Coordinates of C-alpha atoms in Angstrom, one line a residue:
Chain V
X22 CA -7.3 -50.8 -8.3
X23 CA -7.5 -47.5 -10.2
X24 CA -10.1 -45.0 -9.0
X25 CA -11.5 -42.5 -11.5
X26 CA -12.9 -39.2 -10.2
X27 CA -14.9 -36.9 -12.5
X28 CA -15.8 -33.2 -11.9
X29 CA -18.2 -31.6 -11.7
X30 CA -20.9 -34.2 -10.9
X31 CA -23.4 -32.0 -12.7
X32 CA -23.3 -29.0 -14.9
X33 CA -25.9 -26.5 -16.3
X34 CA -25.1 -24.9 -19.5
X35 CA -26.7 -23.3 -22.5
X36 CA -26.8 -24.0 -26.2
X37 CA -23.6 -22.6 -27.8
X38 CA -21.6 -22.7 -24.5
X39 CA -18.2 -24.2 -24.2
X40 CA -18.1 -26.9 -21.6
X41 CA -15.2 -28.8 -20.0
X42 CA -15.4 -32.0 -17.9
X43 CA -12.5 -33.3 -15.9
X44 CA -11.4 -36.8 -15.1
X45 CA -8.6 -37.7 -12.7
X46 CA -7.1 -41.1 -12.2
X47 CA -5.6 -42.3 -8.9
X48 CA -2.4 -43.4 -10.7
X49 CA -0.6 -42.8 -14.0
X50 CA -2.7 -44.4 -16.8
X51 CA -0.7 -42.8 -19.7
X52 CA -3.3 -42.1 -22.4
X53 CA -5.5 -45.2 -21.7
X54 CA -8.6 -43.1 -21.1
X55 CA -12.0 -43.3 -22.9
X56 CA -15.0 -41.0 -22.8
X57 CA -18.6 -42.1 -23.2
X58 CA -21.9 -40.3 -23.7
X59 CA -25.1 -41.8 -22.2
X60 CA -28.5 -40.3 -23.1
X61 CA -31.5 -41.0 -20.9
X62 CA -32.7 -44.6 -21.2
X63 CA -29.9 -45.5 -23.7
X64 CA -26.6 -47.4 -23.5
X65 CA -23.3 -45.5 -23.4
X66 CA -21.6 -44.6 -26.7
X67 CA -17.9 -44.0 -27.1
X68 CA -16.9 -40.4 -27.9
X69 CA -13.1 -40.5 -27.7
X70 CA -10.5 -43.2 -27.0
X71 CA -6.8 -43.1 -26.3
X72 CA -7.4 -39.8 -24.5
X73 CA -7.9 -37.7 -27.6
X74 CA -8.8 -39.8 -30.7
X75 CA -12.3 -39.0 -31.9
X76 CA -14.5 -42.0 -32.6
X77 CA -15.7 -42.2 -36.2
X78 CA -19.0 -40.3 -36.6
X79 CA -18.6 -38.2 -33.5
X80 CA -19.0 -34.4 -34.2
X81 CA -15.7 -32.4 -34.1
X82 CA -17.1 -30.2 -31.4
X83 CA -16.1 -33.0 -29.0
X84 CA -12.4 -33.2 -28.0
X85 CA -10.4 -35.0 -25.4
X86 CA -7.0 -34.2 -24.0
X87 CA -4.6 -35.2 -21.2
X88 CA -2.2 -37.9 -20.2
X89 CA -0.9 -39.4 -17.0
X90 CA -3.6 -38.7 -14.3
X91 CA -5.5 -35.7 -15.6
X92 CA -7.9 -35.6 -18.6
X93 CA -10.5 -33.4 -20.0
X94 CA -13.5 -33.7 -22.4
X95 CA -14.4 -30.4 -24.0
X96 CA -17.5 -29.6 -26.0
X97 CA -16.8 -26.5 -28.0
X98 CA -20.3 -25.3 -28.7
X99 CA -23.1 -27.2 -27.0
X100 CA -26.0 -28.5 -29.1
X101 CA -29.4 -29.6 -27.9
X102 CA -28.5 -33.2 -28.5
X103 CA -25.5 -33.0 -26.2
X104 CA -27.4 -32.8 -23.0
X105 CA -26.6 -36.2 -21.5
X106 CA -24.4 -37.9 -18.9
X107 CA -20.7 -38.3 -19.6
X108 CA -18.4 -41.0 -18.2
X109 CA -14.7 -41.5 -18.3
X110 CA -13.2 -45.0 -18.2
X111 CA -9.6 -46.2 -17.8
X112 CA -8.4 -49.1 -20.0
X113 CA -4.9 -49.2 -18.5
X114 CA -5.5 -52.2 -16.4
X115 CA -8.2 -54.5 -15.0
X116 CA -10.4 -54.1 -13.1
X117 CA -11.5 -51.5 -15.6
X118 CA -13.1 -48.5 -13.9
X119 CA -15.4 -45.6 -14.7
X120 CA -15.8 -42.1 -13.3
X121 CA -19.0 -41.5 -11.4
X122 CA -20.5 -39.5 -14.3
X123 CA -21.2 -35.9 -15.1
X124 CA -24.8 -34.9 -15.8
X125 CA -25.0 -32.1 -18.4
X126 CA -28.3 -30.2 -18.1
X127 CA -29.9 -27.4 -20.0
X128 CA -29.6 -24.0 -18.3
Chain Z
X8 CA -22.8 -53.2 -38.4
X9 CA -22.3 -55.4 -35.3
X10 CA -25.2 -55.4 -32.7
X11 CA -25.3 -56.8 -29.2
X12 CA -28.6 -57.8 -27.6
X13 CA -29.1 -59.0 -24.0
X14 CA -31.8 -61.4 -22.9
X15 CA -32.8 -63.1 -19.7
X16 CA -35.2 -62.9 -16.8
X17 CA -36.1 -59.4 -15.5
X18 CA -36.8 -60.6 -11.9
X19 CA -34.6 -62.9 -9.8
X20 CA -35.2 -63.9 -6.2
X21 CA -32.7 -63.2 -3.5
X22 CA -30.0 -66.0 -3.0
X23 CA -30.8 -67.3 -6.5
X24 CA -28.7 -67.1 -9.7
X25 CA -28.9 -64.3 -12.3
X26 CA -28.3 -65.5 -15.8
X27 CA -28.1 -63.3 -18.9
X28 CA -27.1 -64.0 -22.5
X29 CA -25.8 -61.6 -25.1
X30 CA -26.3 -62.3 -28.8
X31 CA -23.7 -60.8 -31.2
X32 CA -24.9 -60.3 -34.8
X33 CA -23.8 -58.5 -37.9
X34 CA -20.0 -59.0 -37.6
X35 CA -17.2 -61.3 -36.7
X36 CA -17.4 -62.9 -33.3
X37 CA -13.7 -63.9 -33.1
X38 CA -10.7 -61.7 -32.1
X39 CA -12.7 -59.7 -29.5
X40 CA -13.2 -59.5 -25.8
X41 CA -16.7 -59.6 -24.5
X42 CA -17.7 -57.7 -21.3
X43 CA -20.5 -57.3 -18.9
X44 CA -21.0 -54.0 -17.2
X45 CA -23.8 -53.0 -14.9
X46 CA -25.5 -49.8 -13.8
X47 CA -27.8 -49.6 -10.7
X48 CA -30.8 -47.4 -11.6
X49 CA -29.7 -43.7 -11.5
X50 CA -26.1 -44.5 -10.6
X51 CA -22.7 -45.1 -12.3
X52 CA -21.2 -47.9 -14.3
X53 CA -19.5 -50.9 -12.7
X54 CA -17.3 -53.3 -14.7
X55 CA -18.1 -57.0 -14.0
X56 CA -15.6 -58.8 -16.2
X57 CA -14.9 -60.3 -19.6
X58 CA -14.3 -63.4 -21.6
X59 CA -12.3 -63.6 -24.8
X60 CA -13.6 -65.5 -27.7
X61 CA -11.2 -68.3 -26.8
X62 CA -12.8 -68.5 -23.3
X63 CA -10.1 -66.7 -21.3
X64 CA -11.8 -64.7 -18.5
X65 CA -11.1 -61.9 -16.0
X66 CA -13.4 -60.7 -13.3
X67 CA -13.8 -57.8 -11.0
X68 CA -12.3 -58.7 -7.6
X69 CA -15.4 -57.5 -5.8
X70 CA -17.6 -60.0 -7.7
X71 CA -15.1 -62.7 -8.6
X72 CA -16.4 -65.3 -6.2
X73 CA -19.9 -65.1 -7.7
X74 CA -19.4 -64.5 -11.4
X75 CA -18.9 -66.7 -14.4
X76 CA -18.7 -65.3 -18.0
X77 CA -18.6 -67.8 -20.8
X78 CA -18.7 -67.8 -24.6
X79 CA -20.5 -70.0 -27.1
X80 CA -18.7 -69.4 -30.4
X81 CA -21.1 -71.7 -32.3
X82 CA -24.0 -69.4 -31.4
X83 CA -22.1 -66.1 -31.4
X84 CA -23.2 -65.6 -27.8
X85 CA -21.7 -65.0 -24.4
X86 CA -23.3 -65.3 -21.0
X87 CA -23.2 -64.0 -17.5
X88 CA -24.0 -66.0 -14.3
X89 CA -24.1 -64.2 -11.0
X90 CA -24.8 -66.4 -8.0
X91 CA -26.3 -65.7 -4.6
X92 CA -27.8 -62.4 -5.6
X93 CA -29.1 -59.7 -3.2
X94 CA -31.0 -56.4 -3.7
X95 CA -27.6 -54.7 -4.3
X96 CA -27.3 -56.6 -7.6
X97 CA -30.4 -54.9 -9.0
X98 CA -29.2 -53.0 -12.0
X99 CA -29.3 -52.6 -15.8
X100 CA -26.8 -55.1 -17.2
X101 CA -25.1 -54.2 -20.4
X102 CA -23.0 -56.4 -22.6
X103 CA -20.3 -54.7 -24.6
X104 CA -17.6 -55.6 -27.1
X105 CA -14.0 -54.5 -26.4
X106 CA -12.4 -53.1 -29.5
X107 CA -8.7 -53.9 -29.6
X108 CA -7.2 -50.7 -30.9
X109 CA -3.6 -49.7 -31.8
X110 CA -0.3 -49.1 -30.2
X111 CA 1.8 -45.9 -30.5
X112 CA 4.9 -47.0 -28.5
X113 CA 7.8 -49.1 -29.6
X114 CA 7.3 -52.8 -28.7
X115 CA 3.6 -52.2 -28.1
X116 CA 3.2 -53.2 -24.5
X117 CA -0.5 -52.5 -24.5
X118 CA -3.0 -51.5 -27.1
X119 CA -5.6 -48.7 -26.7
X120 CA -9.0 -50.5 -26.3
X121 CA -12.5 -49.3 -25.8
X122 CA -16.1 -50.6 -25.5
X123 CA -18.1 -50.4 -28.7
X124 CA -20.8 -51.3 -29.3
X125 CA -22.9 -51.8 -26.2
X126 CA -26.2 -53.7 -26.0
X127 CA -29.3 -51.8 -25.1
X128 CA -29.3 -53.1 -21.5
X129 CA -31.4 -55.5 -19.5
X130 CA -32.9 -54.4 -16.2
X131 CA -32.7 -57.2 -13.6
X132 CA -34.5 -56.7 -10.3
X133 CA -33.7 -58.8 -7.3
X134 CA -36.8 -59.2 -5.2
X135 CA -38.9 -61.8 -3.6

């Protein structure tokens, strides 16, 4: 099974800050990596898929990069609505697996 | 646009069977894979398994002995059954559709897929 490890587990940042979240896979998953945003009390929503393709309707301040085992999600200029929990997920092989999540909090 | 909605009991007794249904509306039911994913309160996401619209299924090895996911194409619904539940099965259960995306390699060994949309989630508590 493929293990996904995110860092950091939590992060405090301010509006306008640039933020980067990292996700590492336990084996090569090429670009089969998706990022999701989950706001409190809501279900997750996809932000990027195939490592770097932005889902339709997602603001361009979000970007994904990486391949192989190391991936990043970057928010170029944090907005108030971006404070949430972020998860990575590998779609390379079943059982599909998620990172443990990164809680992004307001500083 | 397509919407998914979970339904089922919010309380299940230990050793009994958890049953949830996900209704799919507003779009085509065929040509997709339908998944169940759970999240213990305050914790991360765990993939449970999927069924294709043709009924082909695949389950997490950690739950395989207790899980059944089935589809009802006539009703545009799919269901989850989890037997012999314990307190460790207390979680928010989400249904989600797997979008079959694109290939960017010659021969297309595997498409890029992702979960979209998700249902709003159904909290199931296992307690006597």
